[in-house]
Coordinates of C-alpha atoms in Angstrom, one line a residue:
Chain A
M302 CA -45.5 8.5 -20.2
K303 CA -47.3 5.3 -19.0
E304 CA -45.9 3.5 -22.0
I305 CA -42.5 4.4 -21.1
M306 CA -43.1 3.1 -17.5
E307 CA -43.9 -0.4 -18.8
Y308 CA -40.2 -0.6 -19.9
W309 CA -38.8 0.0 -16.5
P310 CA -37.7 -3.8 -16.0
F311 CA -35.3 -3.0 -19.1
L312 CA -34.2 0.2 -17.9
L313 CA -33.4 -0.8 -14.5
P314 CA -30.3 -2.9 -15.2
V315 CA -29.0 -0.1 -17.3
I316 CA -29.3 2.5 -14.4
V317 CA -28.1 0.0 -11.9
I318 CA -25.0 -0.4 -14.0
Q319 CA -24.5 3.4 -14.3
V320 CA -24.8 3.7 -10.6
I321 CA -22.3 1.1 -9.9
L322 CA -19.8 2.6 -12.2
A323 CA -20.4 6.0 -10.7
V324 CA -20.1 4.7 -7.3
I325 CA -16.8 3.0 -8.0
A326 CA -15.5 5.9 -9.5
L327 CA -16.6 8.1 -6.6
V328 CA -15.0 5.9 -4.1
D329 CA -11.7 5.7 -6.0
L330 CA -11.5 9.3 -6.5
L331 CA -12.2 10.1 -2.8
R332 CA -9.4 7.8 -2.0
H333 CA -7.1 9.3 -4.2
K334 CA -6.3 12.9 -3.8
T335 CA -4.3 13.7 -6.8
Y336 CA -5.3 13.2 -10.5
R337 CA -3.5 13.4 -13.8
F338 CA -5.5 16.7 -14.1
G339 CA -8.2 18.6 -12.5
N340 CA -9.2 18.5 -8.9
Q341 CA -11.4 16.5 -6.6
F342 CA -14.5 18.7 -6.9
F343 CA -14.1 18.6 -10.8
W344 CA -13.9 14.8 -10.9
I345 CA -16.8 14.6 -8.4
I346 CA -19.1 16.7 -10.6
V347 CA -18.1 14.7 -13.8
V348 CA -18.4 11.3 -12.3
L349 CA -21.8 12.1 -10.9
F350 CA -23.5 14.2 -13.5
V351 CA -22.1 12.8 -16.7
Q352 CA -24.0 9.5 -17.2
L353 CA -21.8 6.5 -18.1
I354 CA -19.1 8.6 -19.8
G355 CA -18.0 10.4 -16.6
P356 CA -16.8 7.4 -14.6
I357 CA -15.0 6.2 -18.0
L358 CA -13.5 9.5 -18.3
Y359 CA -12.3 9.3 -14.7
F360 CA -10.7 5.8 -15.0
T361 CA -9.0 6.4 -18.4
I362 CA -7.7 9.8 -18.3
G363 CA -8.3 11.3 -14.8
K364 CA -7.0 8.5 -12.4
R365 CA -3.3 8.6 -11.7
D366 CA -1.4 5.3 -11.9
S367 CA -0.6 3.6 -8.6
Chain B
M913 CA 37.0 -14.2 -14.8
E914 CA 35.8 -11.2 -16.8
I915 CA 32.0 -10.6 -16.0
L916 CA 31.8 -7.0 -17.9
R917 CA 33.6 -5.5 -20.4
L918 CA 33.0 -2.0 -22.0
D919 CA 35.2 -1.6 -25.0
H920 CA 35.8 2.1 -26.1
I921 CA 32.2 3.1 -25.5
E922 CA 31.2 6.5 -26.9
K923 CA 27.7 8.0 -26.3
H924 CA 26.6 11.2 -27.8
F925 CA 23.5 13.2 -27.3
G926 CA 23.4 15.7 -30.1
D927 CA 26.5 17.6 -29.7
V928 CA 27.3 16.6 -26.0
R929 CA 29.6 13.7 -25.7
A930 CA 27.9 12.1 -22.6
I931 CA 30.5 9.3 -22.6
Q932 CA 34.0 9.5 -24.0
D933 CA 36.1 6.5 -24.9
L934 CA 35.0 4.4 -22.0
T935 CA 36.9 1.2 -21.4
L936 CA 36.2 -0.8 -18.3
T937 CA 36.5 -4.3 -17.0
V938 CA 34.8 -5.9 -14.2
T939 CA 36.0 -9.2 -12.7
A940 CA 34.1 -11.9 -11.0
H941 CA 33.7 -11.6 -7.3
S942 CA 34.5 -7.9 -7.0
V943 CA 32.4 -5.0 -5.8
F944 CA 33.1 -2.3 -8.3
G945 CA 32.1 1.2 -7.3
F946 CA 31.2 3.6 -10.2
I947 CA 31.8 6.9 -8.8
G948 CA 31.0 10.2 -10.5
K949 CA 28.9 13.5 -9.6
N950 CA 25.4 13.7 -10.9
G951 CA 25.4 14.0 -14.6
A952 CA 28.8 12.4 -15.0
G953 CA 27.2 9.6 -17.2
K954 CA 26.8 6.8 -14.7
T955 CA 23.0 6.1 -15.4
T956 CA 23.7 6.5 -19.2
T957 CA 26.5 3.8 -18.9
M958 CA 24.2 1.4 -17.1
K959 CA 21.3 1.7 -19.5
M960 CA 23.8 0.9 -22.4
I961 CA 24.8 -2.3 -20.5
M962 CA 21.2 -3.2 -20.2
G963 CA 20.6 -2.6 -23.8
F964 CA 18.1 0.2 -23.2
L965 CA 20.2 2.9 -24.9
P966 CA 22.3 2.4 -28.0
P967 CA 26.0 3.4 -27.6
S968 CA 27.2 5.8 -30.4
S969 CA 30.4 3.6 -30.9
G970 CA 32.1 0.7 -29.1
E971 CA 31.1 -2.5 -27.8
I972 CA 29.8 -4.1 -24.6
Y973 CA 30.2 -7.7 -23.4
V974 CA 28.5 -9.5 -20.5
C975 CA 29.8 -12.7 -19.7
G976 CA 31.5 -13.0 -23.0
E977 CA 28.2 -12.2 -24.8
K978 CA 27.9 -9.0 -26.8
V979 CA 25.1 -6.7 -25.8
N980 CA 22.8 -5.7 -28.7
Y981 CA 20.7 -2.6 -28.3
G982 CA 16.9 -3.6 -28.2
D983 CA 17.7 -7.2 -27.1
T984 CA 17.1 -8.4 -23.7
K985 CA 19.2 -11.7 -24.1
T986 CA 22.2 -10.6 -22.2
N987 CA 20.0 -9.4 -19.3
R988 CA 19.5 -13.0 -18.1
H989 CA 23.0 -12.7 -16.5
I990 CA 22.2 -9.5 -14.9
G991 CA 20.2 -8.2 -11.9
Y992 CA 19.4 -4.5 -12.4
L993 CA 18.2 -2.1 -9.9
P994 CA 17.4 1.3 -11.6
D995 CA 18.0 4.4 -9.9
V996 CA 14.1 4.9 -9.4
P997 CA 12.7 1.5 -9.6
E998 CA 9.1 1.6 -10.7
F999 CA 6.7 -1.3 -9.8
Y1000 CA 3.2 -2.5 -10.3
G1001 CA 1.8 -0.6 -7.6
Y1002 CA -1.4 -2.8 -7.4
M1003 CA 0.6 -5.9 -6.7
F1004 CA 1.8 -7.4 -3.5
P1005 CA 5.5 -7.8 -3.1
E1006 CA 5.3 -11.7 -3.7
Q1007 CA 3.1 -11.3 -6.8
Y1008 CA 5.7 -8.9 -8.4
L1009 CA 8.5 -11.3 -7.6
E1010 CA 6.6 -14.2 -9.0
L1011 CA 5.9 -12.2 -12.1
C1012 CA 9.7 -11.6 -12.3
G1013 CA 10.5 -15.1 -11.8
E1014 CA 8.2 -16.2 -14.5
I1015 CA 9.5 -13.8 -16.8
A1016 CA 13.0 -15.1 -16.1
G1017 CA 11.8 -18.6 -17.1
Q1018 CA 12.1 -20.1 -13.6
K1019 CA 10.0 -23.2 -12.5
P1020 CA 7.0 -22.4 -10.3
T1021 CA 8.4 -24.4 -7.2
Q1022 CA 11.7 -22.8 -7.5
I1023 CA 10.1 -19.4 -7.7
K1024 CA 8.0 -20.0 -4.4
K1025 CA 11.3 -21.0 -2.6
K1026 CA 13.4 -18.1 -4.0
V1027 CA 10.7 -15.4 -3.3
T1028 CA 10.4 -16.4 0.4
Q1029 CA 14.2 -16.5 0.9
L1030 CA 14.7 -13.0 -1.0
L1031 CA 12.1 -11.4 0.8
K1032 CA 13.6 -12.6 4.2
L1033 CA 17.1 -11.3 2.9
V1034 CA 15.6 -7.9 2.2
G1035 CA 13.6 -7.7 5.1
L1036 CA 10.2 -7.5 3.5
K1037 CA 8.9 -11.0 4.8
G1038 CA 5.4 -10.8 6.1
V1039 CA 4.8 -7.3 4.6
R1040 CA 1.0 -7.4 3.8
R1041 CA 0.7 -4.2 1.9
K1042 CA 0.6 -3.3 -1.7
I1043 CA 3.6 -1.8 -3.4
E1044 CA 1.9 1.3 -3.9
G1045 CA 1.9 1.8 -0.2
F1046 CA 5.7 1.5 0.1
S1047 CA 8.2 3.8 1.3
R1048 CA 11.5 4.6 -0.8
G1049 CA 13.7 2.4 1.2
M1050 CA 11.1 -0.6 1.0
K1051 CA 11.0 -0.1 -2.8
Q1052 CA 14.7 0.0 -2.9
R1053 CA 14.8 -3.3 -1.1
L1054 CA 12.1 -4.8 -3.2
G1055 CA 14.2 -3.6 -6.2
I1056 CA 17.4 -5.7 -4.9
A1057 CA 15.1 -8.7 -4.3
Q1058 CA 13.9 -8.6 -7.8
A1059 CA 17.4 -8.1 -9.1
L1060 CA 18.6 -11.3 -7.4
L1061 CA 15.7 -13.3 -8.4
N1062 CA 17.5 -14.9 -11.4
Q1063 CA 20.7 -15.5 -9.5
P1064 CA 22.6 -13.1 -11.6
K1065 CA 26.3 -13.3 -12.1
L1066 CA 26.3 -9.4 -12.2
L1067 CA 24.2 -7.1 -10.0
I1068 CA 23.9 -3.7 -11.3
C1069 CA 22.7 -0.9 -9.0
D1070 CA 22.1 2.7 -10.0
E1071 CA 22.5 4.9 -6.9
P1072 CA 20.9 2.5 -4.6
T1073 CA 21.5 4.7 -1.6
S1074 CA 21.2 8.4 -2.8
A1075 CA 17.6 9.0 -1.9
L1076 CA 17.5 7.1 1.3
D1077 CA 18.0 8.4 5.0
P1078 CA 21.0 7.1 6.9
I1079 CA 19.3 4.0 8.3
G1080 CA 17.8 3.1 5.1
R1081 CA 21.3 3.5 3.4
K1082 CA 22.9 1.3 6.1
E1083 CA 20.4 -1.6 5.5
I1084 CA 21.0 -1.4 1.8
L1085 CA 24.7 -1.6 2.1
E1086 CA 24.4 -4.5 4.6
I1087 CA 22.3 -6.3 2.1
L1088 CA 24.8 -5.5 -0.7
S1089 CA 27.7 -6.6 1.2
K1090 CA 25.9 -9.9 2.1
V1091 CA 25.1 -10.5 -1.6
S1092 CA 28.6 -9.7 -2.7
E1093 CA 29.7 -13.2 -1.2
Q1094 CA 28.0 -14.8 -4.2
T1095 CA 27.5 -12.1 -6.9
T1096 CA 29.7 -9.6 -8.7
I1097 CA 28.3 -6.1 -8.0
L1098 CA 28.6 -2.9 -10.2
F1099 CA 27.1 0.1 -8.2
S1100 CA 27.1 3.7 -9.0
T1101 CA 27.0 6.3 -6.3
H1102 CA 28.1 9.9 -5.4
I1103 CA 28.4 9.1 -1.7
L1104 CA 32.0 8.1 -1.3
S1105 CA 31.6 6.7 2.3
D1106 CA 29.4 4.0 0.8
V1107 CA 32.1 3.1 -1.6
E1108 CA 34.7 2.9 1.2
R1109 CA 32.3 0.7 3.0
I1110 CA 31.8 -2.1 0.5
C1111 CA 33.8 -1.7 -2.6
D1112 CA 37.2 -3.2 -3.6
R1113 CA 37.6 -1.7 -6.8
I1114 CA 36.5 1.6 -8.2
G1115 CA 36.3 3.6 -11.4
I1116 CA 35.9 7.3 -11.2
L1117 CA 33.8 9.1 -14.0
D1118 CA 34.0 12.7 -14.6
Q1119 CA 32.3 14.4 -17.6
G1120 CA 32.0 11.3 -19.3
K1121 CA 35.7 10.2 -19.1
L1122 CA 36.9 7.4 -16.9
I1123 CA 39.6 9.3 -15.1
V1124 CA 40.8 6.4 -13.1
Q1125 CA 40.1 2.7 -12.3
G1126 CA 41.4 -0.1 -10.2
N1127 CA 42.0 -1.5 -6.8
L1128 CA 40.5 0.8 -4.2
A1129 CA 43.5 0.3 -1.7
E1130 CA 46.0 0.9 -4.7
I1131 CA 44.4 4.1 -5.9
R1132 CA 44.4 5.3 -2.4
S1133 CA 47.9 4.8 -1.8
T1134 CA 48.9 6.1 -5.2
Y1135 CA 46.9 9.2 -4.9
R1136 CA 47.6 9.8 -1.5
Q1137 CA 48.3 13.2 -0.2
D1138 CA 50.4 12.5 2.9
T1139 CA 49.3 14.6 5.7
I1140 CA 50.5 15.0 9.3
L1141 CA 48.5 16.5 11.9
I1142 CA 50.2 18.1 15.1
E1143 CA 48.4 19.3 18.0
L1144 CA 50.3 21.6 20.2
A1145 CA 50.1 22.1 23.9
D1146 CA 50.9 25.8 23.5
Q1147 CA 48.4 28.1 21.8
N1148 CA 51.0 30.1 20.1
C1149 CA 53.5 28.2 18.1
P1150 CA 56.7 30.1 17.2
A1151 CA 56.5 31.5 13.7
S1152 CA 60.2 30.4 13.3
F1153 CA 59.0 26.8 13.6
A1154 CA 56.6 27.0 10.7
A1155 CA 59.3 28.7 8.7
K1156 CA 61.6 25.9 9.3
L1157 CA 58.9 23.2 8.4
R1158 CA 58.3 25.1 5.1
S1159 CA 62.0 25.0 4.3
L1160 CA 62.1 21.5 4.3
P1161 CA 62.5 20.0 0.8
F1162 CA 59.6 17.1 1.3
V1163 CA 57.1 19.5 2.8
S1164 CA 54.7 21.0 0.2
E1165 CA 52.4 23.0 2.7
V1166 CA 51.8 24.0 6.1
V1167 CA 48.6 25.2 7.5
M1168 CA 48.5 26.7 11.0
K1169 CA 45.3 27.2 12.9
E1170 CA 45.4 28.1 16.6
N1171 CA 47.3 25.2 18.1
T1172 CA 46.9 22.8 15.2
I1173 CA 49.5 22.4 12.4
T1174 CA 48.6 20.6 9.3
I1175 CA 51.7 19.5 7.1
H1176 CA 51.3 18.0 3.6
L1177 CA 54.3 16.1 2.4
T1178 CA 55.4 14.7 -1.0
D1179 CA 56.6 11.5 0.7
I1180 CA 55.5 10.0 4.0
T1181 CA 57.3 6.7 4.2
K1182 CA 61.0 8.1 5.0
K1183 CA 60.5 11.7 5.9
A1184 CA 57.9 11.6 8.6
G1185 CA 60.5 11.0 11.1
K1186 CA 62.2 14.2 10.2
I1187 CA 59.3 16.1 11.4
L1188 CA 59.4 14.4 14.7
E1189 CA 63.2 15.0 15.1
L1190 CA 62.6 18.7 14.3
L1191 CA 59.9 19.0 17.1
A1192 CA 62.2 17.3 19.6
R1193 CA 65.1 19.8 18.7
E1194 CA 63.1 22.7 18.9
Q1195 CA 61.4 21.4 22.2
I1196 CA 57.9 22.2 21.3
P1197 CA 55.4 20.5 23.6
V1198 CA 53.0 18.2 21.5
I1199 CA 49.6 16.8 22.5
K1200 CA 48.9 14.9 19.5
Y1201 CA 50.9 13.5 16.5
E1202 CA 48.9 11.8 13.7
V1203 CA 49.7 10.5 10.2
L1204 CA 46.2 11.1 8.4
E1205 CA 44.8 8.3 6.2
P1206 CA 43.8 9.7 2.8
S1207 CA 40.2 9.6 2.4
L1208 CA 38.6 8.6 -0.9
E1209 CA 36.9 12.0 -0.8
N1210 CA 40.3 13.7 -1.1
V1211 CA 41.3 11.3 -3.8
F1212 CA 38.1 12.0 -5.7
L1213 CA 38.3 15.7 -5.2
E1214 CA 42.0 15.9 -6.2
M1215 CA 41.1 13.7 -9.4
I1216 CA 38.2 15.8 -10.6
K1217 CA 40.0 19.0 -10.1
Chain C
M1293 CA 7.8 -17.8 -24.5
N1294 CA 7.4 -18.0 -20.6
G1295 CA 7.8 -14.4 -20.6
L1296 CA 5.1 -13.8 -23.0
L1297 CA 2.8 -15.9 -21.0
A1298 CA 3.5 -14.4 -17.7
F1299 CA 3.3 -10.8 -19.2
T1300 CA 0.0 -11.4 -20.8
K1301 CA -1.2 -12.9 -17.3
K1302 CA -0.1 -9.7 -15.8
E1303 CA -1.9 -7.5 -18.3
F1304 CA -5.1 -9.4 -17.8
R1305 CA -4.7 -8.7 -14.2
E1306 CA -3.9 -5.1 -14.6
H1307 CA -6.9 -4.5 -16.6
I1308 CA -9.3 -6.2 -14.0
Y1309 CA -7.6 -4.3 -11.3
N1310 CA -7.7 -0.8 -12.7
Y1311 CA -11.4 -1.3 -13.5
K1312 CA -10.9 -1.2 -17.3
A1313 CA -12.2 -4.8 -18.0
L1314 CA -15.1 -3.8 -15.9
I1315 CA -15.9 -0.6 -17.5
L1316 CA -15.8 -2.2 -21.0
L1317 CA -18.0 -4.9 -20.1
A1318 CA -20.5 -2.5 -18.3
V1319 CA -20.4 -0.1 -21.2
F1320 CA -21.0 -2.7 -23.9
F1321 CA -23.7 -4.4 -21.8
V1322 CA -25.6 -1.1 -21.8
F1323 CA -25.3 -0.8 -25.4
G1324 CA -26.6 -4.2 -25.9
M1325 CA -29.5 -3.6 -23.9
I1326 CA -30.3 0.0 -24.6
S1327 CA -30.3 -0.2 -28.5
P1328 CA -33.4 -2.3 -28.9
L1329 CA -35.1 -0.5 -26.1
L1330 CA -34.4 3.0 -27.6
A1331 CA -35.8 1.7 -31.0
K1332 CA -38.8 0.5 -29.4
M1333 CA -39.3 3.8 -27.4
M1334 CA -38.5 6.2 -30.0
P1335 CA -42.1 6.7 -31.2
E1336 CA -43.3 7.4 -27.5
I1337 CA -40.4 9.6 -26.8
F1338 CA -41.3 11.6 -29.9
S1339 CA -44.8 11.8 -29.4
H1340 CA -44.3 13.3 -25.8
M1341 CA -42.4 16.0 -27.5
S1342 CA -45.0 17.1 -30.1
I1343 CA -45.1 20.8 -30.5
E1344 CA -48.4 22.5 -30.9
G1345 CA -49.5 22.7 -34.4
L1346 CA -46.9 20.1 -35.4
T1347 CA -47.6 16.5 -35.6
I1348 CA -44.9 14.1 -36.0
T1349 CA -45.9 10.7 -37.5
I1350 CA -43.3 7.9 -36.9
T1351 CA -43.8 4.6 -38.4
E1352 CA -44.0 1.8 -36.0
P1353 CA -40.4 0.8 -35.5
T1354 CA -39.0 -2.7 -36.5
Y1355 CA -36.3 -4.9 -35.4
I1356 CA -34.1 -3.3 -38.1
E1357 CA -34.4 -0.2 -36.1
A1358 CA -32.8 -2.0 -33.1
Y1359 CA -29.8 -3.1 -35.1
S1360 CA -29.4 0.5 -36.5
Q1361 CA -29.4 1.7 -32.9
F1362 CA -27.0 -1.0 -32.0
F1363 CA -24.5 -0.2 -34.8
K1364 CA -24.8 3.6 -34.4
N1365 CA -23.9 3.1 -30.6
I1366 CA -21.0 0.9 -31.1
T1367 CA -19.4 2.7 -33.9
Q1368 CA -19.7 6.1 -32.1
M1369 CA -19.6 5.6 -28.4
G1370 CA -18.0 2.1 -28.5
I1371 CA -15.1 3.0 -30.4
I1372 CA -14.5 6.2 -28.4
V1373 CA -14.6 4.1 -25.3
I1374 CA -12.2 1.7 -26.7
L1375 CA -9.8 4.4 -27.7
L1376 CA -10.1 5.9 -24.2
I1377 CA -9.5 2.6 -22.4
F1378 CA -6.6 1.2 -24.6
S1379 CA -4.7 4.4 -25.7
G1380 CA -2.6 4.4 -22.6
I1381 CA -1.8 0.6 -22.8
L1382 CA 1.7 1.1 -23.6
S1383 CA 2.4 4.8 -23.0
R1384 CA 1.4 4.6 -19.3
E1385 CA 4.0 2.1 -18.7
L1386 CA 6.8 4.0 -20.7
T1387 CA 6.2 7.3 -19.0
R1388 CA 6.1 5.7 -15.7
G1389 CA 9.2 3.5 -16.4
T1390 CA 7.5 0.2 -15.2
L1391 CA 8.8 -1.7 -18.1
I1392 CA 12.4 -1.2 -17.2
I1393 CA 12.6 -3.9 -14.6
V1394 CA 10.7 -6.5 -16.4
L1395 CA 12.8 -5.9 -19.7
A1396 CA 15.8 -6.1 -17.5
K1397 CA 14.6 -9.6 -16.2
G1398 CA 14.9 -10.9 -20.0
L1399 CA 11.3 -10.1 -21.3
S1400 CA 11.8 -9.4 -25.0
R1401 CA 10.4 -6.3 -26.4
H1402 CA 8.3 -8.1 -28.9
A1403 CA 6.5 -10.0 -26.1
V1404 CA 5.5 -6.7 -24.6
I1405 CA 3.9 -5.5 -27.8
L1406 CA 2.4 -9.0 -28.5
A1407 CA 0.9 -9.5 -25.0
K1408 CA -0.7 -5.9 -24.9
Y1409 CA -2.3 -6.4 -28.3
F1410 CA -3.6 -10.0 -27.7
V1411 CA -5.3 -8.7 -24.1
A1412 CA -6.8 -5.6 -25.8
L1413 CA -8.1 -7.9 -28.6
T1414 CA -9.6 -10.4 -26.1
L1415 CA -11.3 -7.7 -24.1
W1416 CA -12.7 -6.0 -27.1
T1417 CA -14.0 -9.5 -28.5
I1418 CA -15.5 -10.4 -25.1
S1419 CA -17.3 -7.1 -24.6
Y1420 CA -18.5 -6.9 -28.2
S1421 CA -19.8 -10.2 -28.2
L1422 CA -21.7 -9.5 -24.9
A1423 CA -23.3 -6.5 -26.4
A1424 CA -24.1 -8.5 -29.5
I1425 CA -25.8 -11.3 -27.6
I1426 CA -27.8 -9.0 -25.4
N1427 CA -28.9 -7.2 -28.2
F1428 CA -29.9 -10.3 -30.0
G1429 CA -31.9 -11.3 -26.9
Y1430 CA -33.6 -8.0 -26.4
T1431 CA -34.4 -7.5 -30.0
F1432 CA -36.1 -10.7 -30.1
Y1433 CA -38.0 -10.2 -26.9
L1434 CA -39.4 -6.7 -27.8
F1435 CA -40.0 -7.3 -31.5
G1436 CA -40.6 -11.0 -31.7
Q1437 CA -37.8 -11.4 -34.3
F1438 CA -34.2 -11.1 -34.7
Y1439 CA -33.0 -12.6 -37.9
A1440 CA -31.7 -10.1 -40.5
P1441 CA -29.8 -11.2 -43.7
N1442 CA -26.0 -11.0 -43.4
L1443 CA -26.4 -10.2 -39.7
L1444 CA -23.4 -12.3 -38.6
F1445 CA -21.3 -10.8 -41.4
S1446 CA -22.3 -7.4 -40.6
L1447 CA -21.3 -7.8 -36.9
F1448 CA -17.9 -9.4 -38.1
C1449 CA -17.2 -6.5 -40.0
L1450 CA -17.6 -4.1 -37.2
W1451 CA -15.7 -6.5 -35.0
L1452 CA -12.8 -6.4 -37.5
F1453 CA -12.8 -2.6 -37.5
G1454 CA -12.3 -2.7 -33.8
V1455 CA -9.2 -5.3 -34.4
F1456 CA -7.9 -2.6 -36.8
I1457 CA -8.5 0.4 -34.3
L1458 CA -6.4 -1.6 -31.7
A1459 CA -3.7 -2.3 -34.1
V1460 CA -3.6 1.6 -34.8
V1461 CA -3.5 2.3 -31.2
M1462 CA -0.6 -0.1 -30.6
M1463 CA 1.3 1.8 -33.5
T1464 CA 0.7 5.2 -32.4
S1465 CA 1.6 4.4 -28.8
T1466 CA 5.2 3.1 -29.8
L1467 CA 5.6 6.0 -32.4
T1468 CA 5.0 8.9 -29.7
S1469 CA 5.9 9.4 -26.3
G1470 CA 3.9 11.0 -23.4
N1471 CA 0.4 10.3 -22.1
Y1472 CA -1.9 11.7 -24.7
A1473 CA 0.2 12.0 -28.0
G1474 CA -0.9 8.5 -28.9
L1475 CA -4.5 9.1 -28.5
L1476 CA -4.2 12.4 -30.7
L1477 CA -2.3 10.7 -33.3
T1478 CA -5.0 7.6 -33.5
A1479 CA -7.7 10.3 -33.5
A1480 CA -6.0 12.0 -36.4
I1481 CA -5.5 8.8 -38.4
L1482 CA -9.2 8.1 -37.9
G1483 CA -10.2 11.4 -38.8
I1484 CA -8.1 11.2 -42.2
L1485 CA -9.7 7.8 -43.0
L1486 CA -13.1 9.3 -42.3
T1487 CA -12.5 12.3 -44.5
I1488 CA -11.2 10.2 -47.4
N1489 CA -14.3 8.1 -47.2
I1490 CA -16.1 10.8 -49.1
F1491 CA -14.4 10.0 -52.3
P1492 CA -16.4 6.8 -53.5
T1493 CA -13.6 5.3 -55.4
I1494 CA -11.4 4.9 -52.4
K1495 CA -14.3 3.8 -50.1
K1496 CA -13.7 0.1 -51.2
F1497 CA -10.3 0.2 -49.8
N1498 CA -10.9 2.1 -46.6
P1499 CA -11.4 0.2 -43.4
V1500 CA -13.9 2.8 -42.2
S1501 CA -16.4 1.1 -44.7
L1502 CA -16.5 -1.8 -42.2
A1503 CA -18.1 0.4 -39.8
S1504 CA -20.4 2.4 -42.0
N1505 CA -22.1 -0.3 -44.0
N1506 CA -23.5 -2.4 -41.2
I1507 CA -27.2 -1.4 -41.8
A1508 CA -26.8 -1.6 -45.5
L1509 CA -25.8 -5.2 -45.1
I1510 CA -28.5 -6.3 -43.1
T1511 CA -31.1 -4.6 -45.3
N1512 CA -29.6 -6.1 -48.4
T1513 CA -28.6 -2.8 -50.0
K1514 CA -25.0 -3.7 -50.0
S1515 CA -23.8 -7.2 -50.6
V1516 CA -21.2 -9.2 -48.8
S1517 CA -18.8 -9.5 -51.9
E1518 CA -18.7 -5.8 -52.1
L1519 CA -16.8 -5.7 -48.7
L1520 CA -14.6 -8.7 -49.4
I1521 CA -11.8 -6.5 -50.7
T1522 CA -12.2 -4.0 -47.5
I1523 CA -11.8 -7.1 -45.2
W1524 CA -8.5 -8.2 -46.9
I1525 CA -7.1 -4.5 -47.0
T1526 CA -8.1 -4.1 -43.3
L1527 CA -6.3 -7.4 -42.2
A1528 CA -3.3 -6.2 -44.4
L1529 CA -3.3 -2.7 -42.7
S1530 CA -3.7 -4.1 -39.2
S1531 CA -0.8 -6.6 -39.7
F1532 CA 1.1 -3.6 -41.1
C1533 CA 0.5 -1.4 -37.9
L1534 CA 1.3 -4.3 -35.8
L1535 CA 4.6 -5.0 -37.5
I1536 CA 5.5 -1.2 -37.3
S1537 CA 4.8 -1.5 -33.6
L1538 CA 7.2 -4.5 -33.1
I1539 CA 10.0 -2.8 -35.1
V1540 CA 9.8 0.8 -33.7
F1541 CA 9.5 -0.6 -30.1
R1542 CA 12.4 -2.8 -30.4
R1543 CA 14.4 0.3 -31.3
K1544 CA 12.8 2.4 -28.7
K1545 CA 15.1 4.2 -26.1
L1546 CA 14.0 3.6 -22.6

């Protein structure tokens, strides 16, 4: 495990990006109450627990156009 | 001058003849009311004028230029407000109008000036809100602003007032009548009082057929069903009087209800006096005697019977 | 011409506003960064997973491994992300009716297709380049080496495959109506191309080869000349798809 830890400066930006995307998606989906399909609870789960792909799915097929 | 001409237009959707042999002309500086029930074919006709739908046969000319389906060249003469205008919700109204101005090929300085002027006209000046937060009425007004951006010779509005509350309707109609000083307007509606307020020419579309077109005042007098309303002082009017009225050759129908009598005549110009004479001779006390103006609604209902 | 420019500007603005540009950049940034890292960490990850009685021996990874990871990530996840992001580029506007007003203002129908394709192409190029550059840098940092034979050509092949995919997306979104039909048709076309790729005789003419020979190219098991015909075919097919989009969209009922 120690060896993996030495790569954390490289992993950090990746994690930061994932967190940023998840937060942006979360804020957006909390502000909009309706989606193209699924309910709010469903999308919160997807965005928070499916790394990277979750927010992408929300913005591409979940979010309703304004 | 002729702004718009539809020449024997037919439009079929499968077996349904949505538009049948529609020939119509709109001349410059008129406000043309395109009247019909929902589903009569108004939107279809407008989409064909815009080149969004192909006619099954027939030709359309805008300012003398032929409209080709799929082409958008003739649209530079036209300002179009769709029945439900859809905008890019993430833009501010100024940004949207600027986009439209650029697409219409106007110069940046000209666009700036025009956008400010139009936002003032439609009462959206100083609205610091993205379009996604607009109400129906605000969207409709932005729709008019966008339609007027290229100083069109013809403004086409598809049911601009239908989905609005009375105040919203009044605002839109006021804007349209202001605009009509400079532009020819073709607008469709099923609300007849709107037509009576601003139109000078009308066409009535019923089941895909244009059953009448022409000057509003002329149509009214041609299709007028002359009606006289008499209100009696006495509750019970002698039945003999009604019988006498019915026996007159120019009276087509007599309706009695409590103390009012409604009389439909075939010709009002010469014969109205005869009714008065009869009232005097029978010594019937009258509170009110009125020659009713035929409403467009009556004409319309009569026409599409 | 004015209209084309204005509409292109609008498309860029839209992709920034609806976070699609951000997502693309973020995802491809992650791909560029994580590929060399995964390659480097692989032996350690496996060593921790060793099951009793079973020893897994893994050779020390090389920088070639980093590129394998990179190509694998882009051809699988990368392409899926591209499809998700761009499959609605036209159909969303058609189902909502937002094009009606801009077309009524005199924007030509061709300009709609060309602007959308151009913007998709630009975003793909930028995010793919970003991934490639970051991958270069990290590979060099972690392995002390980054040069591989035909590397640029191999990268170009995958980029061109993306160009082709985007042309297919444009075509399917003009051919279908509704929100997801275009995406399904694109997926079906890709499925067919992948399936027929098992026949060795067709491989050469199949654009999929541009995304399946990247590692073979940098390890010199495939030569550049073998893929030239594929490149020409892909260019021809992309132009064909774009042409179909232009023709079909011009006749589309709105």
